[in-house]
XYZ file of C-alpha atoms in Angstrom:
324
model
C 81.109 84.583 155.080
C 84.883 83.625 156.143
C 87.278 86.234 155.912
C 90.062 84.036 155.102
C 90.472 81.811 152.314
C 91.269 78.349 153.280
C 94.572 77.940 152.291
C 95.192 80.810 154.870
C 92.974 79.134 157.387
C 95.279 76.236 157.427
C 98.088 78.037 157.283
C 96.817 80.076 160.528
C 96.141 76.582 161.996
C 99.271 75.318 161.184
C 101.067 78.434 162.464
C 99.414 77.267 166.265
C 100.348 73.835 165.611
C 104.292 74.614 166.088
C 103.843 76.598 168.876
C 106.268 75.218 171.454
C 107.600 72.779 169.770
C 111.121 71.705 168.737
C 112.785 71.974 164.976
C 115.301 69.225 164.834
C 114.851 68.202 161.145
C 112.294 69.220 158.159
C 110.600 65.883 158.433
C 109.074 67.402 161.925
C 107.138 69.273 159.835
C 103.149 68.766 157.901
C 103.502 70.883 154.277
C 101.036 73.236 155.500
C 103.809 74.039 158.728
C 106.311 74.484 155.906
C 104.189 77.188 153.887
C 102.960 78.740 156.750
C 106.822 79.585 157.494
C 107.264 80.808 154.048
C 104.541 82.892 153.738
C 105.200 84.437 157.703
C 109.020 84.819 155.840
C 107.603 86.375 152.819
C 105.335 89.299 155.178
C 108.335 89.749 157.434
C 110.799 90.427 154.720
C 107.977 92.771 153.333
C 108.040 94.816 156.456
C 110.164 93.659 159.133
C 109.300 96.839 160.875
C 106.046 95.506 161.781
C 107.555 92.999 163.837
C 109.759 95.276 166.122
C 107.970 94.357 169.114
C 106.923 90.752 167.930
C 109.711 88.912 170.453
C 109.696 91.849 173.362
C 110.820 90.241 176.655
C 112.019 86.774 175.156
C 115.937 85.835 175.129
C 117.279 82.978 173.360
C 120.645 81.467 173.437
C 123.054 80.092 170.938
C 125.152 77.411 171.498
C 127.565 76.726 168.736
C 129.777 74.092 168.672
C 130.970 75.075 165.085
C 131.688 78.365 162.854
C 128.865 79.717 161.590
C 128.300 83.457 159.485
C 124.581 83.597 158.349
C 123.469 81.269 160.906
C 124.537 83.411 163.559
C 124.081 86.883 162.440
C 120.748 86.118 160.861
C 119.461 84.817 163.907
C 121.380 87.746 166.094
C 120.005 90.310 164.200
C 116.699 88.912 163.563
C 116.170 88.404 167.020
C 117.111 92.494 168.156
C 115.049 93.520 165.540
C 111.697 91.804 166.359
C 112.746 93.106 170.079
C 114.327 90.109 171.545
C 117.726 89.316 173.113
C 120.562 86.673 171.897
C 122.995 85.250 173.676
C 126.002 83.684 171.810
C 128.047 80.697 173.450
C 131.082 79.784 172.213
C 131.700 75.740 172.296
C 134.177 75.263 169.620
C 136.655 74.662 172.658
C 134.441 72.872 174.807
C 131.774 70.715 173.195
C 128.284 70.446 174.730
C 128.168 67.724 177.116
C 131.869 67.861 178.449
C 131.753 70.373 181.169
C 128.205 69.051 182.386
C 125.633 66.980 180.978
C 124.046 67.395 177.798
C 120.298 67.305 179.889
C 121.560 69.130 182.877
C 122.546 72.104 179.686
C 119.190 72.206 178.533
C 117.466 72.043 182.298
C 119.721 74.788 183.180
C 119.007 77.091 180.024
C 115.078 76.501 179.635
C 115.042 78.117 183.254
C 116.526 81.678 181.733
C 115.537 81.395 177.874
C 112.556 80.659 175.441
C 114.159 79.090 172.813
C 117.405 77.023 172.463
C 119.575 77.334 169.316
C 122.007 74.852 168.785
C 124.956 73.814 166.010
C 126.421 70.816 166.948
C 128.826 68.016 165.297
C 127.010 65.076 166.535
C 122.991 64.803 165.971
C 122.593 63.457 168.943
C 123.512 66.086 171.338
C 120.632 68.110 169.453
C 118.054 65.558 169.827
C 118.719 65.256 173.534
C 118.593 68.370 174.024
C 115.560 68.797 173.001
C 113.900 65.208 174.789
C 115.017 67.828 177.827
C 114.221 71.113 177.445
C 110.864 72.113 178.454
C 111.599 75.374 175.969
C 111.533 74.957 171.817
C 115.112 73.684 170.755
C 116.161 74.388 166.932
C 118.887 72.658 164.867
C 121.729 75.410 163.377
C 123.377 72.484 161.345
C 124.413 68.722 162.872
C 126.543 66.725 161.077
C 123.275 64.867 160.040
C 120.581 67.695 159.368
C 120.548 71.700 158.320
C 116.521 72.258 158.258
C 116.881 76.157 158.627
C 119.116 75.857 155.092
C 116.530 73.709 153.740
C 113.394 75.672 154.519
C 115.672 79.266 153.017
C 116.433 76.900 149.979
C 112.992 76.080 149.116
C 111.973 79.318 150.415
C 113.888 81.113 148.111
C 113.530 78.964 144.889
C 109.994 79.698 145.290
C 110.418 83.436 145.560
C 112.324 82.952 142.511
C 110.252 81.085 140.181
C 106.681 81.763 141.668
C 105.399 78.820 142.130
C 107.460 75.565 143.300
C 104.682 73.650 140.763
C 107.189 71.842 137.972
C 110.451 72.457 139.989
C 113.274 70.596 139.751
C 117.057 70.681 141.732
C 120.372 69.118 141.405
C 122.327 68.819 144.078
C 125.747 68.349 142.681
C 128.759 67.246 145.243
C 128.346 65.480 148.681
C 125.477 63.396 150.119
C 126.290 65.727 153.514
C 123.629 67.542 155.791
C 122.641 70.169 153.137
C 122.052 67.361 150.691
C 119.737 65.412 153.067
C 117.345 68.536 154.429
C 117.196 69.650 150.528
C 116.061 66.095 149.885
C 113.553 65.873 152.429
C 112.608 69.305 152.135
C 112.086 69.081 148.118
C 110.006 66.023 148.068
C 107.669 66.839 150.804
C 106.951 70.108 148.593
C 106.315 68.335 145.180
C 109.731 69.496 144.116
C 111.781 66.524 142.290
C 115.181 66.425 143.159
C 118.580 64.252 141.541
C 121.774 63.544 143.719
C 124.569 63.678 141.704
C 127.399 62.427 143.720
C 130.766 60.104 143.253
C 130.607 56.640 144.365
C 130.853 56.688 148.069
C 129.378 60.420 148.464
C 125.723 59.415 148.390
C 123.335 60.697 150.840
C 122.451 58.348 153.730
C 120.565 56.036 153.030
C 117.949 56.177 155.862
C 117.187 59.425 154.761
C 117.197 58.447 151.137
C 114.335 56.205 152.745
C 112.733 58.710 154.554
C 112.590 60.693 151.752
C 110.904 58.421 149.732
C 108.155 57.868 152.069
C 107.287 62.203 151.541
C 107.964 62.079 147.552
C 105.185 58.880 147.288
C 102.726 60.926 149.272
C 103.832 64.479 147.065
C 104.343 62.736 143.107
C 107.879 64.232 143.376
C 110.566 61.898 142.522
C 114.161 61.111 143.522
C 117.066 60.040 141.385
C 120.094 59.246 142.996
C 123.629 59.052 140.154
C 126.901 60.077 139.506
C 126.079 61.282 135.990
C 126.722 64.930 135.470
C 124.033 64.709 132.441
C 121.289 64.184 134.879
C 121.243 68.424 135.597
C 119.824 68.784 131.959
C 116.635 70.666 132.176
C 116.250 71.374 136.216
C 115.394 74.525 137.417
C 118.329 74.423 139.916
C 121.357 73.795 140.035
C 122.880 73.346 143.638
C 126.247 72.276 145.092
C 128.020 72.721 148.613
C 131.229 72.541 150.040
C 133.648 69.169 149.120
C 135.157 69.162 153.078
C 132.299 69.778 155.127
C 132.758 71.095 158.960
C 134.641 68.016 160.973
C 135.775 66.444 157.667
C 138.907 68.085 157.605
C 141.247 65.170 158.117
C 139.381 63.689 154.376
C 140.269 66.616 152.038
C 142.823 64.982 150.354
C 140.888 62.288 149.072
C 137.877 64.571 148.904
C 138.980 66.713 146.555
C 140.371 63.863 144.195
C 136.826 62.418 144.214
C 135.189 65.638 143.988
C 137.757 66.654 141.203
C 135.188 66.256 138.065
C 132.179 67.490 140.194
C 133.080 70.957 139.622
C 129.868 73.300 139.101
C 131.250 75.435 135.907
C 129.916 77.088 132.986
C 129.737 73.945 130.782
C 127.802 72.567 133.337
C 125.183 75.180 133.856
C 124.963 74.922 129.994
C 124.121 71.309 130.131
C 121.141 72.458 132.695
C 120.150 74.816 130.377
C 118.885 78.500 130.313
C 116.628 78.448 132.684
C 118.313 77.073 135.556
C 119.636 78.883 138.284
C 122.615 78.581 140.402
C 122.437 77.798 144.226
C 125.195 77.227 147.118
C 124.338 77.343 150.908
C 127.449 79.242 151.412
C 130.406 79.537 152.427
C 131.731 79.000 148.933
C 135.209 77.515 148.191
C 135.497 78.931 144.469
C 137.712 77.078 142.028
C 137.145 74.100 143.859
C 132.868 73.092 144.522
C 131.896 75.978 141.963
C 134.151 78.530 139.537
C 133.820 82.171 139.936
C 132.170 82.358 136.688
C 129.683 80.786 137.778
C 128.632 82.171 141.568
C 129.215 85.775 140.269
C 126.840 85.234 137.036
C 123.336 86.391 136.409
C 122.046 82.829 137.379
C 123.502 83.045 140.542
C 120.846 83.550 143.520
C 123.298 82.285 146.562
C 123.195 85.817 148.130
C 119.579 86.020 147.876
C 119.300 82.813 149.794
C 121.847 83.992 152.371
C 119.646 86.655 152.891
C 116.767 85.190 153.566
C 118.317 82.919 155.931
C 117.091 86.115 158.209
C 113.302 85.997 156.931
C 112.923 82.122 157.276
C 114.524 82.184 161.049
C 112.311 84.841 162.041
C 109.332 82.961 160.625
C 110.575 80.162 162.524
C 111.268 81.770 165.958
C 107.817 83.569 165.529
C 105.912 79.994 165.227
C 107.420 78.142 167.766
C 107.820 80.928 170.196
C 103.685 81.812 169.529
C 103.381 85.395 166.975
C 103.355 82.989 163.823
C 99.677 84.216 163.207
């Protein structure tokens, strides 16, 4: 007689499956990877105790090309208190690549570290740093992908609702990096998701195609508009920042496009009752989202910041081998 059921026996198997290996986007992953993260999340947030010893003798090191608050501390502190060691670099003055090669970085680093975290502006640099390293490399946020955000999102909706059977999101705002891991992330889950976005704001669409490909394999579906009226009846309502990181120079004409996109009382009414409000964080209120809103009883955005923590650990615990 097994002693596991099989949905944890393919969760174990799953859990072996990413040891070693890189995280550069959510499409890297198989849907039983993905829930065996969230439910090695779900037992660390439980008793993160247990764990105090779980990353003894192992270092990884940050490289961060942009600001970052719950990226950074979750992982920081997440790290110490499984037993490991952190090391922050500082490249907002001096971007990857610059001072010495991009590969000659990540030869350099897999020779001191066992894992690699990196935020970067340009995908790129993040994908070649990981066709070099011989050590597990995991996107923080390029200007293309945010799968930690993602995989917390999804994560947390679940731990919200139950199940993620019949749910529904609306991302409301821009087509950005969020946007895209949320869409891939969703589909690949069963989850359907709507883009709500101005003309011009969409998501890419490579990943719109991408994304696709997961929802006709899941049943979830896509919808793509720039019709507020399309949040009616989702369970989530979720928006992000109008100038993302390195669009600074746009926020002029940003906010003019955004203007209408606002994520207000009105507009949670229109999703109805049951939906609840989400934002990646960090917030620009009166602008993406009103204080009414973000401080209300629908409001779960600090409950996914904190389990930014829970899905990182899960993460560094699978690819660095004690994601049993």
């Amino acid at each position: 007689m097994p002693t596991t059921s099989p949905a944890r026996s393919s969760h174990s198997s799953a859990a072996k499956s990413l040891l070693g290996r890189d995280l550069i986007t959510v499409a890297d992953l198989s849907v039983d990877e993905i829930l065996s993260i969230f439910d090695l999340a779900a037992r660390t947030k439980a008793d993160l105790r247990a764990w105090r010893r779980a990353l003894d003798g192992r270092a990884v090191v940050m490289l961060f090309e942009k600001d970052s608050l719950r990226t950074k501390v979750a992982f920081e502190v997440g790290v110490s208190r499984m037993g490991g060691h952190a090391i922050y670099h500082n490249h907002m003055d001096c971007r990857i690549g610059e001072r010495e090669s991009v590969s000659d970085y990540a030869r350099n680093l897999e020779r001191f570290a066992d894992c690699i975290i990196a935020r970067t502006f340009g995908h790129d640099v993040i994908c070649e740093l990981a066709q070099t390293s011989r050590v597990p490399v995991i996107n923080a946020l390029t200007e293309k992908y945010h799968p930690c955000q993602a995989l917390t999102d999804l994560f947390t909706l679940r731990e919200q609702l139950g199940t993620l059977d019949g749910a529904s999101i609306a991302f409301v705002g821009d087509g950005n990096n969020v946007c895209h891991s949320l869409m891939l992330c969703s589909v690949m889950l069963g989850v359907d998701i709507t883009v709500i976005a101005p003309k011009g704001y969409a998501p890419d669409e490579d990943v719109v195609e991408k994304a696709q490909g997961f929802a006709a394999a899941s049943g979830a579906t896509i919808t793509l508009t720039s019709d507020l009226g399309a949040v009616e009846g989702v369970s989530a309502v979720y928006t992000d920042a109008w100038v993302s990181m390195g669009f600074e120079a746009e926020a002029a004409q940003r906010h003019v496009a955004f203007a209408s996109y606002q994520v207000t009382p009105e507009l949670m009414q229109r999703a109805g009752k049951q939906a609840l409000f989400m934002h990646c964080l960090p917030a620009h209120r009166g602008f993406e989202v009103v204080p009414e809103v973000i401080d209300s009883e629908s409001s779960i955005v600090f409950e996914q910041a904190e389990n930014r923590m829970h899905v990182q650990n899960s993460i560094l615990l699978h690819l660095l081998g004690d994601g049993s």
